[in-house]
mmCIF file of C-alpha atoms in Angstrom:
data_model
loop_
_atom_site.group_PDB
_atom_site.id
_atom_site.type_symbol
_atom_site.label_atom_id
_atom_site.label_comp_id
_atom_site.label_asym_id
_atom_site.label_seq_id
_atom_site.Cartn_x
_atom_site.Cartn_y
_atom_site.Cartn_z
ATOM 1 C CA UNK A 277 -22.235 -8.770 -57.070
ATOM 2 C CA UNK A 278 -23.065 -12.156 -58.615
ATOM 3 C CA UNK A 279 -24.329 -12.061 -62.175
ATOM 4 C CA UNK A 280 -22.992 -12.099 -65.710
ATOM 5 C CA UNK A 281 -20.423 -9.682 -67.090
ATOM 6 C CA UNK A 282 -19.697 -9.486 -70.818
ATOM 7 C CA UNK A 283 -16.250 -8.347 -71.950
ATOM 8 C CA UNK A 284 -15.555 -7.613 -75.608
ATOM 9 C CA UNK A 285 -12.015 -7.940 -76.900
ATOM 10 C CA UNK A 286 -11.420 -10.192 -73.907
ATOM 11 C CA UNK A 287 -7.988 -11.327 -75.080
ATOM 12 C CA UNK A 288 -6.664 -7.771 -75.197
ATOM 13 C CA UNK A 289 -3.805 -6.392 -73.109
ATOM 14 C CA UNK A 290 -6.117 -4.707 -70.613
ATOM 15 C CA UNK A 291 -8.940 -7.237 -70.689
ATOM 16 C CA UNK A 292 -6.850 -10.263 -69.697
ATOM 17 C CA UNK A 293 -5.938 -8.461 -66.468
ATOM 18 C CA UNK A 294 -9.604 -7.581 -65.892
ATOM 19 C CA UNK A 295 -10.602 -11.230 -66.336
ATOM 20 C CA UNK A 296 -7.973 -12.353 -63.848
ATOM 21 C CA UNK A 297 -8.956 -9.736 -61.291
ATOM 22 C CA UNK A 298 -12.707 -10.357 -61.558
ATOM 23 C CA UNK A 299 -12.191 -14.102 -61.101
ATOM 24 C CA UNK A 300 -10.018 -13.354 -58.064
ATOM 25 C CA UNK A 301 -12.263 -10.784 -56.401
ATOM 26 C CA UNK A 302 -15.672 -12.038 -57.482
ATOM 27 C CA UNK A 303 -15.384 -15.780 -58.262
ATOM 28 C CA UNK A 304 -19.161 -16.175 -58.240
ATOM 29 C CA UNK A 305 -19.446 -13.899 -61.290
ATOM 30 C CA UNK A 306 -20.122 -15.488 -64.675
ATOM 31 C CA UNK A 307 -17.977 -14.113 -67.496
ATOM 32 C CA UNK A 308 -18.949 -14.143 -71.161
ATOM 33 C CA UNK A 309 -15.739 -13.316 -72.995
ATOM 34 C CA UNK A 310 -15.888 -12.329 -76.645
ATOM 35 C CA UNK A 311 -12.999 -12.428 -79.091
ATOM 36 C CA UNK A 312 -12.676 -12.147 -82.835
ATOM 37 C CA UNK A 313 -10.845 -15.473 -83.102
ATOM 38 C CA UNK A 314 -11.542 -18.288 -80.647
ATOM 39 C CA UNK A 315 -8.868 -20.676 -81.977
ATOM 40 C CA UNK A 316 -5.795 -21.407 -79.876
ATOM 41 C CA UNK A 317 -3.519 -20.613 -82.816
ATOM 42 C CA UNK A 318 -4.347 -17.034 -81.887
ATOM 43 C CA UNK A 319 -1.696 -16.378 -79.203
ATOM 44 C CA UNK A 320 -3.866 -13.800 -77.448
ATOM 45 C CA UNK A 321 -6.805 -16.170 -77.099
ATOM 46 C CA UNK A 322 -4.415 -18.868 -75.946
ATOM 47 C CA UNK A 323 -3.173 -16.501 -73.235
ATOM 48 C CA UNK A 324 -6.754 -15.781 -72.201
ATOM 49 C CA UNK A 325 -7.481 -19.505 -71.827
ATOM 50 C CA UNK A 326 -4.308 -19.953 -69.797
ATOM 51 C CA UNK A 327 -5.420 -17.138 -67.493
ATOM 52 C CA UNK A 328 -8.836 -18.715 -66.968
ATOM 53 C CA UNK A 329 -7.370 -22.168 -66.378
ATOM 54 C CA UNK A 330 -5.823 -20.966 -63.110
ATOM 55 C CA UNK A 331 -9.334 -20.656 -61.666
ATOM 56 C CA UNK A 332 -10.761 -24.151 -61.483
ATOM 57 C CA UNK A 333 -14.257 -23.060 -60.466
ATOM 58 C CA UNK A 334 -14.476 -20.179 -62.948
ATOM 59 C CA UNK A 335 -17.823 -19.690 -64.677
ATOM 60 C CA UNK A 336 -16.582 -18.518 -68.053
ATOM 61 C CA UNK A 337 -17.211 -18.990 -71.747
ATOM 62 C CA UNK A 338 -15.184 -17.686 -74.667
ATOM 63 C CA UNK A 339 -17.358 -16.753 -77.624
ATOM 64 C CA UNK A 340 -16.715 -15.493 -81.109
ATOM 65 C CA UNK A 341 -17.959 -11.983 -81.850
ATOM 66 C CA UNK A 342 -16.939 -9.995 -84.908
ATOM 67 C CA UNK A 343 -17.704 -6.345 -84.230
ATOM 68 C CA UNK A 344 -17.238 -5.507 -87.899
ATOM 69 C CA UNK A 345 -20.589 -7.223 -88.526
ATOM 70 C CA UNK A 346 -23.775 -5.741 -87.090
ATOM 71 C CA UNK A 347 -25.562 -8.965 -87.999
ATOM 72 C CA UNK A 348 -23.135 -10.847 -85.744
ATOM 73 C CA UNK A 349 -23.627 -8.324 -82.935
ATOM 74 C CA UNK A 350 -27.417 -8.547 -83.059
ATOM 75 C CA UNK A 351 -27.346 -12.352 -83.239
ATOM 76 C CA UNK A 352 -24.968 -12.505 -80.271
ATOM 77 C CA UNK A 353 -27.160 -10.136 -78.235
ATOM 78 C CA UNK A 354 -30.256 -12.177 -79.034
ATOM 79 C CA UNK A 355 -28.513 -15.399 -78.003
ATOM 80 C CA UNK A 356 -27.312 -13.952 -74.678
ATOM 81 C CA UNK A 357 -30.735 -12.460 -73.926
ATOM 82 C CA UNK A 358 -32.365 -15.845 -74.585
ATOM 83 C CA UNK A 359 -29.890 -17.639 -72.319
ATOM 84 C CA UNK A 360 -30.667 -15.192 -69.512
ATOM 85 C CA UNK A 361 -34.417 -15.574 -70.022
ATOM 86 C CA UNK A 362 -34.058 -19.372 -69.958
ATOM 87 C CA UNK A 363 -31.918 -19.309 -66.812
ATOM 88 C CA UNK A 364 -28.805 -20.617 -68.568
ATOM 89 C CA UNK A 365 -26.970 -17.433 -67.599
ATOM 90 C CA UNK A 366 -27.532 -15.177 -64.577
ATOM 91 C CA UNK A 367 -28.851 -11.677 -65.375
ATOM 92 C CA UNK A 368 -26.289 -9.146 -66.486
ATOM 93 C CA UNK A 369 -24.501 -6.945 -63.975
ATOM 94 C CA UNK A 370 -21.970 -5.496 -66.378
ATOM 95 C CA UNK A 371 -20.772 -5.003 -69.927
ATOM 96 C CA UNK A 372 -17.188 -3.921 -70.592
ATOM 97 C CA UNK A 373 -16.862 -2.553 -74.131
ATOM 98 C CA UNK A 374 -13.131 -3.144 -74.363
ATOM 99 C CA UNK A 375 -12.560 -4.148 -78.000
ATOM 100 C CA UNK A 376 -11.007 -1.439 -80.137
ATOM 101 C CA UNK A 377 -9.551 -0.804 -83.579
ATOM 102 C CA UNK A 378 -7.259 1.742 -85.142
ATOM 103 C CA UNK A 379 -5.143 1.851 -88.282
ATOM 104 C CA UNK A 380 -2.431 4.419 -88.864
ATOM 105 C CA UNK A 381 -0.656 2.656 -91.719
ATOM 106 C CA UNK A 382 -3.372 2.004 -94.319
ATOM 107 C CA UNK A 383 -6.285 3.714 -96.031
ATOM 108 C CA UNK A 384 -9.642 3.716 -94.227
ATOM 109 C CA UNK A 385 -11.478 0.395 -94.402
ATOM 110 C CA UNK A 386 -15.185 -0.292 -94.759
ATOM 111 C CA UNK A 387 -16.912 -3.165 -92.975
ATOM 112 C CA UNK A 388 -19.464 -5.475 -94.560
ATOM 113 C CA UNK A 389 -22.056 -2.986 -93.278
ATOM 114 C CA UNK A 390 -20.481 -0.255 -95.389
ATOM 115 C CA UNK A 391 -19.256 1.697 -92.345
ATOM 116 C CA UNK A 392 -15.740 2.898 -91.573
ATOM 117 C CA UNK A 393 -14.129 0.155 -89.512
ATOM 118 C CA UNK A 394 -12.642 2.222 -86.671
ATOM 119 C CA UNK A 395 -15.885 3.883 -85.637
ATOM 120 C CA UNK A 396 -17.928 0.714 -86.134
ATOM 121 C CA UNK A 397 -15.720 -1.411 -83.870
ATOM 122 C CA UNK A 398 -15.033 1.257 -81.256
ATOM 123 C CA UNK A 399 -18.485 2.782 -81.091
ATOM 124 C CA UNK A 400 -21.371 1.639 -83.288
ATOM 125 C CA UNK A 401 -21.224 -2.105 -82.609
ATOM 126 C CA UNK A 402 -20.765 -1.533 -78.881
ATOM 127 C CA UNK A 403 -23.760 0.802 -78.862
ATOM 128 C CA UNK A 404 -25.819 -1.902 -80.572
ATOM 129 C CA UNK A 405 -24.668 -4.507 -78.047
ATOM 130 C CA UNK A 406 -25.448 -2.313 -75.040
ATOM 131 C CA UNK A 407 -28.857 -1.167 -76.246
ATOM 132 C CA UNK A 408 -29.914 -4.675 -77.220
ATOM 133 C CA UNK A 409 -29.011 -6.044 -73.778
ATOM 134 C CA UNK A 410 -30.241 -3.352 -71.372
ATOM 135 C CA UNK A 411 -33.350 -5.423 -70.693
ATOM 136 C CA UNK A 412 -31.206 -8.390 -69.631
ATOM 137 C CA UNK A 413 -29.721 -6.646 -66.584
ATOM 138 C CA UNK A 414 -30.711 -7.691 -63.084
ATOM 139 C CA UNK A 415 -33.879 -5.628 -62.436
ATOM 140 C CA UNK A 416 -33.110 -5.283 -58.719
ATOM 141 C CA UNK A 417 -29.348 -4.751 -58.737
ATOM 142 C CA UNK A 418 -28.905 -2.944 -62.014
ATOM 143 C CA UNK A 419 -25.295 -2.890 -63.122
ATOM 144 C CA UNK A 420 -22.428 -1.071 -64.773
ATOM 145 C CA UNK A 421 -21.575 -0.284 -68.363
ATOM 146 C CA UNK A 422 -17.911 0.471 -69.004
ATOM 147 C CA UNK A 423 -17.043 2.212 -72.258
ATOM 148 C CA UNK A 424 -13.655 3.583 -73.213
ATOM 149 C CA UNK A 425 -12.462 6.929 -74.459
ATOM 150 C CA UNK A 426 -8.964 8.441 -74.530
ATOM 151 C CA UNK A 427 -7.227 11.774 -74.202
ATOM 152 C CA UNK A 428 -7.398 11.853 -77.998
ATOM 153 C CA UNK A 429 -11.017 13.013 -77.685
ATOM 154 C CA UNK A 430 -9.764 16.476 -76.692
ATOM 155 C CA UNK A 431 -7.865 18.771 -79.022
ATOM 156 C CA UNK A 432 -4.171 19.088 -78.176
ATOM 157 C CA UNK A 433 -4.003 16.392 -75.505
ATOM 158 C CA UNK A 434 -2.337 13.545 -77.430
ATOM 159 C CA UNK A 435 1.060 13.713 -79.073
ATOM 160 C CA UNK A 436 -0.090 11.631 -82.048
ATOM 161 C CA UNK A 437 -2.724 14.188 -83.016
ATOM 162 C CA UNK A 438 -2.241 16.097 -86.273
ATOM 163 C CA UNK A 439 -5.874 17.062 -86.874
ATOM 164 C CA UNK A 440 -8.305 18.152 -84.155
ATOM 165 C CA UNK A 441 -11.051 15.677 -83.271
ATOM 166 C CA UNK A 442 -14.580 16.773 -84.047
ATOM 167 C CA UNK A 443 -18.181 15.915 -84.786
ATOM 168 C CA UNK A 444 -19.103 17.266 -88.240
ATOM 169 C CA UNK A 445 -22.503 18.660 -89.152
ATOM 170 C CA UNK A 446 -22.955 15.761 -91.538
ATOM 171 C CA UNK A 447 -22.362 12.821 -89.218
ATOM 172 C CA UNK A 448 -22.339 10.381 -92.116
ATOM 173 C CA UNK A 449 -18.866 11.666 -92.998
ATOM 174 C CA UNK A 450 -17.657 9.834 -89.874
ATOM 175 C CA UNK A 451 -18.616 6.492 -91.380
ATOM 176 C CA UNK A 452 -17.831 7.291 -95.027
ATOM 177 C CA UNK A 453 -14.200 8.425 -95.017
ATOM 178 C CA UNK A 454 -12.092 9.182 -98.076
ATOM 179 C CA UNK A 455 -8.463 8.012 -98.430
ATOM 180 C CA UNK A 456 -5.724 10.509 -97.648
ATOM 181 C CA UNK A 457 -1.982 10.454 -98.230
ATOM 182 C CA UNK A 458 -1.389 11.144 -94.517
ATOM 183 C CA UNK A 459 -2.276 7.672 -93.292
ATOM 184 C CA UNK A 460 -0.874 8.152 -89.796
ATOM 185 C CA UNK A 461 -2.468 11.527 -89.139
ATOM 186 C CA UNK A 462 -5.857 10.631 -90.596
ATOM 187 C CA UNK A 463 -5.800 7.198 -88.990
ATOM 188 C CA UNK A 464 -5.368 8.749 -85.569
ATOM 189 C CA UNK A 465 -8.047 11.318 -86.395
ATOM 190 C CA UNK A 466 -10.518 8.499 -87.124
ATOM 191 C CA UNK A 467 -9.605 6.870 -83.814
ATOM 192 C CA UNK A 468 -9.929 10.142 -81.888
ATOM 193 C CA UNK A 469 -13.287 10.914 -83.480
ATOM 194 C CA UNK A 470 -14.561 7.466 -82.544
ATOM 195 C CA UNK A 471 -13.518 8.006 -78.939
ATOM 196 C CA UNK A 472 -15.207 11.418 -78.916
ATOM 197 C CA UNK A 473 -18.380 9.802 -80.258
ATOM 198 C CA UNK A 474 -18.247 7.105 -77.560
ATOM 199 C CA UNK A 475 -17.989 9.756 -74.857
ATOM 200 C CA UNK A 476 -20.787 11.951 -76.187
ATOM 201 C CA UNK A 477 -23.046 8.934 -76.689
ATOM 202 C CA UNK A 478 -22.391 7.813 -73.095
ATOM 203 C CA UNK A 479 -23.522 11.183 -71.742
ATOM 204 C CA UNK A 480 -26.771 10.859 -73.711
ATOM 205 C CA UNK A 481 -27.223 7.235 -72.629
ATOM 206 C CA UNK A 482 -26.947 8.192 -68.967
ATOM 207 C CA UNK A 483 -29.573 10.889 -69.394
ATOM 208 C CA UNK A 484 -32.030 8.386 -70.838
ATOM 209 C CA UNK A 485 -31.226 5.770 -68.198
ATOM 210 C CA UNK A 486 -31.740 8.274 -65.389
ATOM 211 C CA UNK A 487 -35.072 9.347 -66.860
ATOM 212 C CA UNK A 488 -36.248 5.746 -66.972
ATOM 213 C CA UNK A 489 -37.360 5.860 -63.317
ATOM 214 C CA UNK A 490 -39.987 8.408 -64.367
ATOM 215 C CA UNK A 491 -41.588 5.925 -66.742
ATOM 216 C CA UNK A 492 -44.796 4.008 -66.049
ATOM 217 C CA UNK A 493 -43.360 0.536 -66.549
ATOM 218 C CA UNK A 494 -41.385 -1.441 -63.974
ATOM 219 C CA UNK A 495 -38.958 -2.627 -66.648
ATOM 220 C CA UNK A 496 -38.147 0.981 -67.466
ATOM 221 C CA UNK A 497 -37.687 1.804 -63.788
ATOM 222 C CA UNK A 498 -35.102 -0.973 -63.558
ATOM 223 C CA UNK A 499 -33.049 0.702 -66.271
ATOM 224 C CA UNK A 500 -32.355 3.677 -64.000
ATOM 225 C CA UNK A 501 -30.245 1.345 -61.842
ATOM 226 C CA UNK A 502 -27.786 0.854 -64.705
ATOM 227 C CA UNK A 503 -24.918 3.347 -64.687
ATOM 228 C CA UNK A 504 -22.584 4.054 -67.592
ATOM 229 C CA UNK A 505 -18.973 5.100 -67.146
ATOM 230 C CA UNK A 506 -16.794 6.327 -70.012
ATOM 231 C CA UNK A 507 -13.220 5.723 -68.914
ATOM 232 C CA UNK A 508 -9.905 7.100 -70.096
ATOM 233 C CA UNK A 509 -7.674 4.343 -68.676
ATOM 234 C CA UNK A 510 -4.467 6.264 -69.296
ATOM 235 C CA UNK A 511 -1.487 5.607 -71.559
ATOM 236 C CA UNK A 512 -0.819 1.891 -71.268
ATOM 237 C CA UNK A 513 2.876 1.542 -72.010
ATOM 238 C CA UNK A 514 2.749 -2.252 -72.363
ATOM 239 C CA UNK A 515 -0.337 -2.401 -74.574
ATOM 240 C CA UNK A 516 0.026 -4.290 -77.831
ATOM 241 C CA UNK A 517 -2.085 -1.520 -79.386
ATOM 242 C CA UNK A 518 1.150 0.407 -79.896
ATOM 243 C CA UNK A 519 2.433 -2.461 -82.065
ATOM 244 C CA UNK A 520 -0.740 -3.053 -84.065
ATOM 245 C CA UNK A 521 -1.445 -1.086 -87.272
ATOM 246 C CA UNK A 522 1.016 1.585 -86.192
ATOM 247 C CA UNK A 523 4.158 3.120 -87.740
ATOM 248 C CA UNK A 524 7.434 1.405 -86.889
ATOM 249 C CA UNK A 525 8.670 4.355 -84.857
ATOM 250 C CA UNK A 526 5.953 3.719 -82.255
ATOM 251 C CA UNK A 527 7.231 0.186 -81.744
ATOM 252 C CA UNK A 528 10.670 1.596 -80.928
ATOM 253 C CA UNK A 529 9.257 4.318 -78.688
ATOM 254 C CA UNK A 530 7.356 1.707 -76.698
ATOM 255 C CA UNK A 531 10.327 -0.658 -76.384
ATOM 256 C CA UNK A 532 13.115 1.804 -75.713
ATOM 257 C CA UNK A 533 11.377 4.791 -74.083
ATOM 258 C CA UNK A 534 7.939 4.154 -72.627
ATOM 259 C CA UNK A 535 8.507 0.776 -71.004
ATOM 260 C CA UNK A 536 11.999 1.227 -69.534
ATOM 261 C CA UNK A 537 11.405 4.836 -68.459
ATOM 262 C CA UNK A 538 7.834 4.433 -67.219
ATOM 263 C CA UNK A 539 8.669 4.999 -63.506
ATOM 264 C CA UNK A 540 10.291 8.327 -64.376
ATOM 265 C CA UNK A 541 7.643 9.330 -66.903
ATOM 266 C CA UNK A 542 4.922 8.576 -64.376
ATOM 267 C CA UNK A 543 6.348 11.128 -61.952
ATOM 268 C CA UNK A 544 5.343 13.803 -64.448
ATOM 269 C CA UNK A 545 2.318 12.054 -65.950
ATOM 270 C CA UNK A 546 0.387 9.647 -63.671
ATOM 271 C CA UNK A 547 -1.504 8.324 -66.693
ATOM 272 C CA UNK A 548 1.653 6.509 -67.851
ATOM 273 C CA UNK A 549 0.779 3.107 -66.460
ATOM 274 C CA UNK A 550 0.521 -0.589 -67.195
ATOM 275 C CA UNK A 551 -2.430 -2.602 -68.418
ATOM 276 C CA UNK A 552 -2.550 -4.288 -64.993
ATOM 277 C CA UNK A 553 -2.937 -0.887 -63.313
ATOM 278 C CA UNK A 554 -5.802 0.024 -65.600
ATOM 279 C CA UNK A 555 -7.297 -3.439 -65.173
ATOM 280 C CA UNK A 556 -7.623 -2.868 -61.451
ATOM 281 C CA UNK A 557 -9.632 0.312 -62.108
ATOM 282 C CA UNK A 558 -11.930 -1.375 -64.613
ATOM 283 C CA UNK A 559 -12.516 -4.276 -62.257
ATOM 284 C CA UNK A 560 -13.429 -1.979 -59.375
ATOM 285 C CA UNK A 561 -15.783 0.017 -61.587
ATOM 286 C CA UNK A 562 -17.603 -2.946 -63.115
ATOM 287 C CA UNK A 563 -17.994 -4.640 -59.711
ATOM 288 C CA UNK A 564 -19.281 -1.297 -58.384
ATOM 289 C CA UNK A 565 -16.745 -1.284 -55.553
ATOM 290 C CA UNK A 566 -15.288 2.034 -56.762
ATOM 291 C CA UNK A 567 -17.343 5.161 -57.464
ATOM 292 C CA UNK A 568 -20.462 3.141 -56.694
ATOM 293 C CA UNK A 569 -23.422 4.072 -58.888
ATOM 294 C CA UNK A 570 -21.677 7.149 -60.297
ATOM 295 C CA UNK A 571 -21.941 7.986 -63.984
ATOM 296 C CA UNK A 572 -20.030 9.939 -66.578
ATOM 297 C CA UNK A 573 -16.444 10.552 -67.625
ATOM 298 C CA UNK A 574 -13.531 9.252 -65.579
ATOM 299 C CA UNK A 575 -9.809 9.634 -66.134
ATOM 300 C CA UNK A 576 -8.232 6.753 -64.272
ATOM 301 C CA UNK A 577 -10.529 6.608 -61.216
ATOM 302 C CA UNK A 578 -11.074 10.356 -61.018
ATOM 303 C CA UNK A 579 -14.343 11.848 -62.201
ATOM 304 C CA UNK A 580 -13.396 14.820 -64.339
ATOM 305 C CA UNK A 581 -14.821 17.251 -66.836
ATOM 306 C CA UNK A 582 -14.229 16.199 -70.430
ATOM 307 C CA UNK A 583 -13.606 18.506 -73.384
ATOM 308 C CA UNK A 584 -15.929 21.431 -74.038
ATOM 309 C CA UNK A 585 -17.020 19.903 -77.346
ATOM 310 C CA UNK A 586 -17.945 16.595 -75.709
ATOM 311 C CA UNK A 587 -20.274 18.444 -73.298
ATOM 312 C CA UNK A 588 -22.375 20.001 -76.060
ATOM 313 C CA UNK A 589 -25.777 18.394 -75.375
ATOM 314 C CA UNK A 590 -27.221 19.286 -78.755
ATOM 315 C CA UNK A 591 -24.383 17.458 -80.488
ATOM 316 C CA UNK A 592 -24.639 14.602 -78.000
ATOM 317 C CA UNK A 593 -28.246 14.140 -79.099
ATOM 318 C CA UNK A 594 -27.252 14.174 -82.760
ATOM 319 C CA UNK A 595 -24.639 11.496 -82.077
ATOM 320 C CA UNK A 596 -27.215 9.515 -80.080
ATOM 321 C CA UNK A 597 -29.837 9.599 -82.820
ATOM 322 C CA UNK A 598 -27.429 8.844 -85.639
ATOM 323 C CA UNK A 599 -25.816 6.016 -83.703
ATOM 324 C CA UNK A 600 -29.192 4.309 -83.259
ATOM 325 C CA UNK A 601 -29.701 4.448 -87.022
ATOM 326 C CA UNK A 602 -26.204 3.164 -87.801
ATOM 327 C CA UNK A 603 -26.535 0.409 -85.189
ATOM 328 C CA UNK A 604 -29.961 -0.707 -86.478
ATOM 329 C CA UNK A 605 -31.625 -0.062 -83.121
ATOM 330 C CA UNK A 606 -35.387 0.425 -83.006
ATOM 331 C CA UNK A 607 -38.024 0.562 -80.287
ATOM 332 C CA UNK A 608 -38.687 -3.110 -81.017
ATOM 333 C CA UNK A 609 -35.189 -4.374 -80.182
ATOM 334 C CA UNK A 610 -34.179 -2.386 -77.089
ATOM 335 C CA UNK A 611 -35.706 -2.018 -73.620
ATOM 336 C CA UNK A 612 -34.829 1.699 -73.649
ATOM 337 C CA UNK A 613 -37.823 3.165 -75.463
ATOM 338 C CA UNK A 614 -37.213 6.856 -74.789
ATOM 339 C CA UNK A 615 -34.829 8.508 -77.187
ATOM 340 C CA UNK A 616 -35.065 5.768 -79.817
#
């Protein structure tokens, strides 16, 4: 499926494998790869460039995008939309919302937008990016949106959980978080809540996309060809996430338990896998060669039922509406008019 695919956090552990596999399996695809730091003194960006350099005919660009700034997100979306309109980029066929943030060693942080950093990076900024660019997808082919959740969205499923994930009645408490002495427990709670919000928002997004074919306008009909998948990629034992903003004990667990014992651990838990394994799934989903045109929640490549809380449609709608407000989305800046 020729077209343009955007990948956020493109120098991440998982994303580098996705880039390599897309360029191998679909060399005609144009990749717009966003990172927080484009300089080569960032070792992760340097690795991304080295990966791309193996494909001499690759149609790629590495672009700076700071997801802690909604101004930057909106400016980036406007620039990409203009390039597609002007024919400088092919229409979109996919967006992979891979960038993430968590912090289990410090107090909660606020972005320049005054929002808690974990939920802004993981959810709000990605929602803004997706909604701003829905009108830039190929109107005939549609495309795939890949968002990421984790087992942390469901109470009792992740060993790092100390407090159950949830969506409070006052949703603003998700973006205005008070410090707590339990930095690890509350840090993981913020991460888990963000992943629950991503999942619930994706369910609502799919409902509105599916309804678009009932609209009077051809542009709206085209939106129904876009499918959104919220993926739990599994526990990636080689991910640098386990070494970033995490307690020291997790570094040791990764080095001395998870990585060397992965083949044994995987016998009991198939979700214990590598970033390359997960990258293959993401690549197949975004190229629409796996689970073609299906929507919803997937664990690995299996469509499953998510937590009971995540399936609450009334709360999904509350998350949807509040996210649009946080993300500064209006009827004037998204092609998806219903629900905004």
